[in-house]
Amino acid sequence: MDKDLQQNPQRTAQVALKTFFNIMKAWLIEPYEQKLLLGSQGSHIYEKWHQGGTGSLSEDVLIRISYIIGIYRGLGLIFNDRSKADSWINKPNEHFNGFSALEYILDDVDEGLESVRTLIDII
């Protein structure tokens, strides 16, 4: 990890949130779903984060963002086409009883993120 990020929680938060919002844009995730993925943050905090303003992030939020980054990167390795990788999260999937990975994740965010990340790693 970048030494500046290890020693500067505010910089870590900025990089993590910028990456998160870029992935959300690529995946076409609605703002209310983004809030759930971040741990149901209030609208004021979400808007502040979305506009680049932040202090530091809790460990829970950083873990959620880490799972999302891992899923994004893993899908990029599985699919040769980035658009196919990005659309996978929203498509019905037999691994989730016909629900999309996003629907599965949103049903229980912490467990869902971990399960989908693990699935991506073994595909």
Coordinates of N, CA and C in Angstrom, one line a residue:
M1 N 0.8 -1.2 0.0 CA 0.0 0.0 0.0 C 0.9 1.2 0.0
D2 N 0.4 2.3 -0.7 CA 1.1 3.5 -0.7 C 1.4 4.1 0.7
K3 N 2.6 4.5 1.0 CA 2.9 4.9 2.3 C 2.1 6.1 2.8
D4 N 1.8 7.0 1.8 CA 1.0 8.2 2.2 C -0.4 7.8 2.6
L5 N -1.0 6.7 2.0 CA -2.3 6.2 2.3 C -2.3 5.6 3.7
Q6 N -1.2 4.9 4.1 CA -1.1 4.2 5.4 C -1.0 5.3 6.5
Q7 N -0.4 6.4 6.2 CA -0.1 7.3 7.3 C -1.1 8.5 7.3
N8 N -2.0 8.5 6.3 CA -2.9 9.7 6.2 C -4.4 9.1 6.0
P9 N -5.1 9.0 7.0 CA -6.5 8.4 6.9 C -7.4 9.3 6.0
Q10 N -7.2 10.6 6.0 CA -8.0 11.4 5.1 C -7.7 11.1 3.7
R11 N -6.5 11.0 3.3 CA -6.1 10.7 1.9 C -6.6 9.3 1.6
T12 N -6.5 8.3 2.5 CA -7.0 7.0 2.2 C -8.5 7.0 1.9
A13 N -9.3 7.8 2.7 CA -10.7 8.0 2.5 C -11.0 8.6 1.2
Q14 N -10.3 9.6 0.8 CA -10.5 10.3 -0.5 C -10.3 9.3 -1.7
V15 N -9.2 8.5 -1.6 CA -8.9 7.6 -2.7 C -10.0 6.5 -2.7
A16 N -10.3 5.9 -1.5 CA -11.3 4.9 -1.5 C -12.7 5.3 -2.0
L17 N -13.1 6.5 -1.6 CA -14.4 7.0 -2.0 C -14.4 7.3 -3.5
K18 N -13.3 7.9 -4.0 CA -13.3 8.2 -5.5 C -13.4 6.9 -6.3
T19 N -12.6 5.9 -5.8 CA -12.7 4.6 -6.5 C -14.1 4.0 -6.4
F20 N -14.7 4.0 -5.2 CA -16.0 3.5 -5.0 C -17.0 4.2 -6.0
F21 N -17.0 5.5 -6.0 CA -18.0 6.2 -6.9 C -17.7 6.0 -8.4
N22 N -16.5 5.8 -8.7 CA -16.2 5.4 -10.1 C -16.8 4.0 -10.5
I23 N -16.6 3.1 -9.6 CA -17.2 1.8 -9.8 C -18.7 1.8 -9.8
M24 N -19.3 2.6 -8.9 CA -20.8 2.7 -8.9 C -21.3 3.3 -10.2
K25 N -20.6 4.2 -10.8 CA -20.9 4.8 -12.1 C -20.9 3.7 -13.2
A26 N -19.8 3.0 -13.2 CA -19.6 1.9 -14.2 C -20.7 0.8 -14.1
W27 N -21.1 0.5 -12.9 CA -22.1 -0.5 -12.6 C -23.5 0.0 -12.7
L28 N -23.7 1.3 -12.8 CA -25.0 1.9 -12.9 C -25.8 1.7 -11.6
I29 N -25.2 1.9 -10.5 CA -25.8 1.7 -9.2 C -26.5 3.0 -8.7
E30 N -27.7 2.9 -8.4 CA -28.5 4.1 -7.9 C -28.0 4.6 -6.6
P31 N -28.1 5.9 -6.3 CA -27.6 6.5 -5.1 C -28.1 5.8 -3.8
Y32 N -29.4 5.4 -3.8 CA -29.9 4.8 -2.6 C -29.2 3.4 -2.3
E33 N -28.9 2.7 -3.4 CA -28.2 1.5 -3.3 C -26.7 1.7 -2.9
Q34 N -26.1 2.8 -3.4 CA -24.8 3.1 -3.0 C -24.7 3.4 -1.4
K35 N -25.7 4.1 -0.9 CA -25.8 4.4 0.5 C -25.8 3.1 1.3
L36 N -26.6 2.1 0.8 CA -26.7 0.8 1.5 C -25.4 0.1 1.4
L37 N -24.7 0.1 0.3 CA -23.4 -0.5 0.2 C -22.4 0.1 1.1
L38 N -22.5 1.4 1.4 CA -21.6 2.1 2.3 C -22.0 1.9 3.7
G39 N -23.1 1.3 4.0 CA -23.5 1.1 5.4 C -24.6 2.0 5.8
S40 N -25.5 2.3 4.9 CA -26.7 3.2 5.1 C -26.3 4.5 5.7
Q41 N -25.4 5.2 5.2 CA -25.0 6.5 5.6 C -26.1 7.5 5.3
G42 N -26.2 8.5 6.2 CA -27.2 9.5 6.0 C -27.0 10.3 4.7
S43 N -28.0 10.9 4.2 CA -27.9 11.7 3.0 C -26.9 12.8 3.0
H44 N -26.8 13.5 4.2 CA -25.8 14.5 4.3 C -24.3 14.0 4.2
I45 N -24.1 12.9 4.9 CA -22.7 12.3 4.8 C -22.5 11.8 3.4
Y46 N -23.5 11.1 2.8 CA -23.3 10.6 1.5 C -23.0 11.7 0.5
E47 N -23.7 12.8 0.5 CA -23.5 13.9 -0.4 C -22.1 14.5 -0.2
K48 N -21.7 14.6 1.0 CA -20.4 15.1 1.3 C -19.3 14.2 0.7
W49 N -19.5 12.9 0.9 CA -18.5 11.9 0.4 C -18.6 12.0 -1.1
H50 N -19.7 12.0 -1.7 CA -19.9 12.0 -3.2 C -19.2 13.2 -3.8
Q51 N -19.2 14.4 -3.1 CA -18.6 15.6 -3.6 C -17.1 15.7 -3.2
G52 N -16.5 14.6 -2.6 CA -15.1 14.6 -2.4 C -14.7 15.1 -1.0
G53 N -15.6 15.5 -0.2 CA -15.3 16.0 1.1 C -15.4 14.8 2.1
T54 N -14.3 14.7 2.9 CA -14.3 13.6 3.9 C -13.2 13.8 4.9
G55 N -13.4 13.2 6.1 CA -12.3 13.1 7.1 C -11.7 11.7 6.9
S56 N -11.9 10.9 7.8 CA -11.5 9.5 7.7 C -12.7 8.6 7.6
L57 N -12.6 7.4 7.2 CA -13.7 6.5 7.1 C -13.6 5.4 8.2
S58 N -14.7 4.9 8.7 CA -14.6 3.8 9.7 C -14.1 2.5 9.0
E59 N -13.6 1.6 9.8 CA -13.1 0.4 9.3 C -14.1 -0.4 8.5
D60 N -15.4 -0.4 9.0 CA -16.5 -1.1 8.3 C -16.7 -0.5 6.9
V61 N -16.7 0.8 6.7 CA -16.8 1.4 5.4 C -15.6 1.0 4.5
L62 N -14.4 1.1 5.0 CA -13.3 0.7 4.2 C -13.3 -0.8 3.8
I63 N -13.8 -1.6 4.7 CA -13.9 -3.1 4.3 C -14.9 -3.2 3.2
R64 N -16.0 -2.6 3.3 CA -17.1 -2.7 2.3 C -16.5 -2.2 0.9
I65 N -15.8 -1.1 0.9 CA -15.2 -0.6 -0.3 C -14.2 -1.5 -0.8
S66 N -13.4 -2.1 0.1 CA -12.4 -3.1 -0.3 C -13.0 -4.3 -1.1
Y67 N -14.1 -4.8 -0.5 CA -14.8 -5.9 -1.2 C -15.3 -5.5 -2.6
I68 N -15.8 -4.3 -2.7 CA -16.3 -3.8 -4.0 C -15.2 -3.7 -5.0
I69 N -14.1 -3.1 -4.5 CA -12.9 -3.0 -5.4 C -12.5 -4.4 -5.9
G70 N -12.4 -5.4 -4.9 CA -12.0 -6.7 -5.3 C -13.0 -7.4 -6.3
I71 N -14.3 -7.2 -6.1 CA -15.3 -7.7 -7.0 C -15.1 -7.1 -8.4
Y72 N -14.9 -5.8 -8.5 CA -14.7 -5.1 -9.7 C -13.4 -5.6 -10.4
R73 N -12.3 -5.7 -9.7 CA -11.1 -6.2 -10.3 C -11.2 -7.6 -10.8
G74 N -11.9 -8.5 -9.9 CA -12.0 -9.9 -10.3 C -12.9 -10.0 -11.5
L75 N -13.9 -9.3 -11.7 CA -14.8 -9.3 -12.9 C -14.0 -8.9 -14.1
G76 N -13.1 -8.0 -13.9 CA -12.2 -7.5 -15.0 C -11.3 -8.7 -15.5
L77 N -10.9 -9.5 -14.6 CA -10.1 -10.7 -14.9 C -10.9 -11.8 -15.6
I78 N -12.1 -11.9 -15.2 CA -13.0 -13.0 -15.7 C -13.4 -12.7 -17.2
F79 N -13.8 -11.4 -17.4 CA -14.4 -11.0 -18.7 C -13.4 -10.3 -19.5
N80 N -13.3 -10.6 -20.8 CA -12.4 -9.8 -21.6 C -12.9 -8.4 -22.0
D81 N -14.2 -8.3 -21.8 CA -14.9 -7.0 -22.2 C -15.3 -6.3 -20.9
R82 N -14.8 -5.1 -20.7 CA -15.2 -4.3 -19.5 C -16.7 -4.1 -19.4
S83 N -17.4 -3.9 -20.5 CA -18.8 -3.7 -20.4 C -19.5 -4.9 -19.9
K84 N -19.1 -6.1 -20.3 CA -19.6 -7.4 -19.8 C -19.3 -7.5 -18.3
A85 N -18.1 -7.2 -17.9 CA -17.8 -7.3 -16.5 C -18.7 -6.3 -15.7
D86 N -18.9 -5.1 -16.2 CA -19.7 -4.1 -15.4 C -21.1 -4.5 -15.4
S87 N -21.7 -5.1 -16.4 CA -23.1 -5.5 -16.4 C -23.4 -6.7 -15.6
W88 N -22.4 -7.5 -15.3 CA -22.6 -8.8 -14.6 C -23.3 -8.6 -13.2
I89 N -22.9 -7.5 -12.5 CA -23.5 -7.3 -11.2 C -25.0 -7.1 -11.2
N90 N -25.6 -6.7 -12.3 CA -27.0 -6.4 -12.4 C -27.8 -7.5 -13.1
K91 N -27.2 -8.5 -13.6 CA -27.9 -9.5 -14.3 C -28.3 -10.7 -13.4
P92 N -29.4 -11.3 -13.7 CA -29.8 -12.5 -13.0 C -28.7 -13.6 -13.0
N93 N -28.6 -14.3 -11.9 CA -27.4 -15.2 -11.9 C -27.9 -16.5 -11.1
E94 N -27.6 -17.6 -11.7 CA -27.9 -18.9 -11.1 C -27.3 -19.1 -9.7
H95 N -26.1 -18.5 -9.5 CA -25.5 -18.6 -8.2 C -26.3 -17.9 -7.0
F96 N -27.2 -17.1 -7.4 CA -28.0 -16.3 -6.5 C -29.5 -16.6 -6.6
N97 N -29.8 -17.8 -7.1 CA -31.2 -18.2 -7.3 C -32.0 -17.3 -8.2
G98 N -31.3 -16.9 -9.2 CA -31.9 -16.0 -10.3 C -31.9 -14.5 -10.0
F99 N -31.5 -14.2 -8.8 CA -31.3 -12.8 -8.5 C -30.0 -12.3 -9.0
S100 N -29.8 -11.0 -9.2 CA -28.5 -10.4 -9.6 C -27.6 -10.4 -8.4
A101 N -26.3 -10.3 -8.6 CA -25.4 -10.2 -7.5 C -25.7 -9.0 -6.7
L102 N -26.1 -7.9 -7.3 CA -26.4 -6.7 -6.5 C -27.6 -6.9 -5.6
E103 N -28.6 -7.5 -6.1 CA -29.8 -7.8 -5.3 C -29.4 -8.7 -4.1
Y104 N -28.6 -9.7 -4.4 CA -28.1 -10.6 -3.4 C -27.3 -9.9 -2.3
I105 N -26.4 -9.0 -2.7 CA -25.6 -8.2 -1.8 C -26.5 -7.3 -0.9
L106 N -27.4 -6.6 -1.6 CA -28.2 -5.7 -0.8 C -29.2 -6.3 0.2
D107 N -29.4 -7.6 0.1 CA -30.2 -8.3 1.0 C -29.5 -8.4 2.4
D108 N -28.2 -8.5 2.4 CA -27.4 -8.5 3.6 C -26.0 -8.1 3.2
V109 N -25.8 -6.8 3.3 CA -24.6 -6.2 2.6 C -23.3 -6.8 3.1
D110 N -23.1 -6.9 4.4 CA -21.8 -7.4 4.8 C -21.5 -8.9 4.3
E111 N -22.5 -9.8 4.6 CA -22.4 -11.1 4.2 C -22.4 -11.3 2.6
G112 N -23.2 -10.5 2.0 CA -23.3 -10.5 0.5 C -22.1 -10.1 -0.2
L113 N -21.4 -9.0 0.3 CA -20.2 -8.6 -0.3 C -19.1 -9.7 -0.2
E114 N -19.0 -10.2 1.0 CA -18.0 -11.3 1.2 C -18.3 -12.5 0.4
S115 N -19.5 -12.9 0.3 CA -19.9 -14.1 -0.5 C -19.6 -13.9 -2.0
V116 N -20.0 -12.7 -2.5 CA -19.8 -12.4 -4.0 C -18.3 -12.3 -4.2
R117 N -17.6 -11.7 -3.4 CA -16.1 -11.6 -3.6 C -15.5 -13.0 -3.6
T118 N -15.9 -13.9 -2.7 CA -15.4 -15.2 -2.7 C -15.7 -16.0 -3.9
L119 N -17.0 -15.8 -4.4 CA -17.4 -16.5 -5.7 C -16.5 -16.0 -6.8
I120 N -16.3 -14.7 -6.9 CA -15.5 -14.1 -8.0 C -14.1 -14.7 -8.0
D121 N -13.6 -14.9 -6.8 CA -12.2 -15.5 -6.7 C -12.1 -16.9 -7.1
I122 N -13.2 -17.7 -7.0 CA -13.1 -19.1 -7.4 C -13.6 -19.4 -8.8
I123 N -14.3 -18.4 -9.4 CA -14.8 -18.6 -10.8 C -13.6 -18.7 -11.8

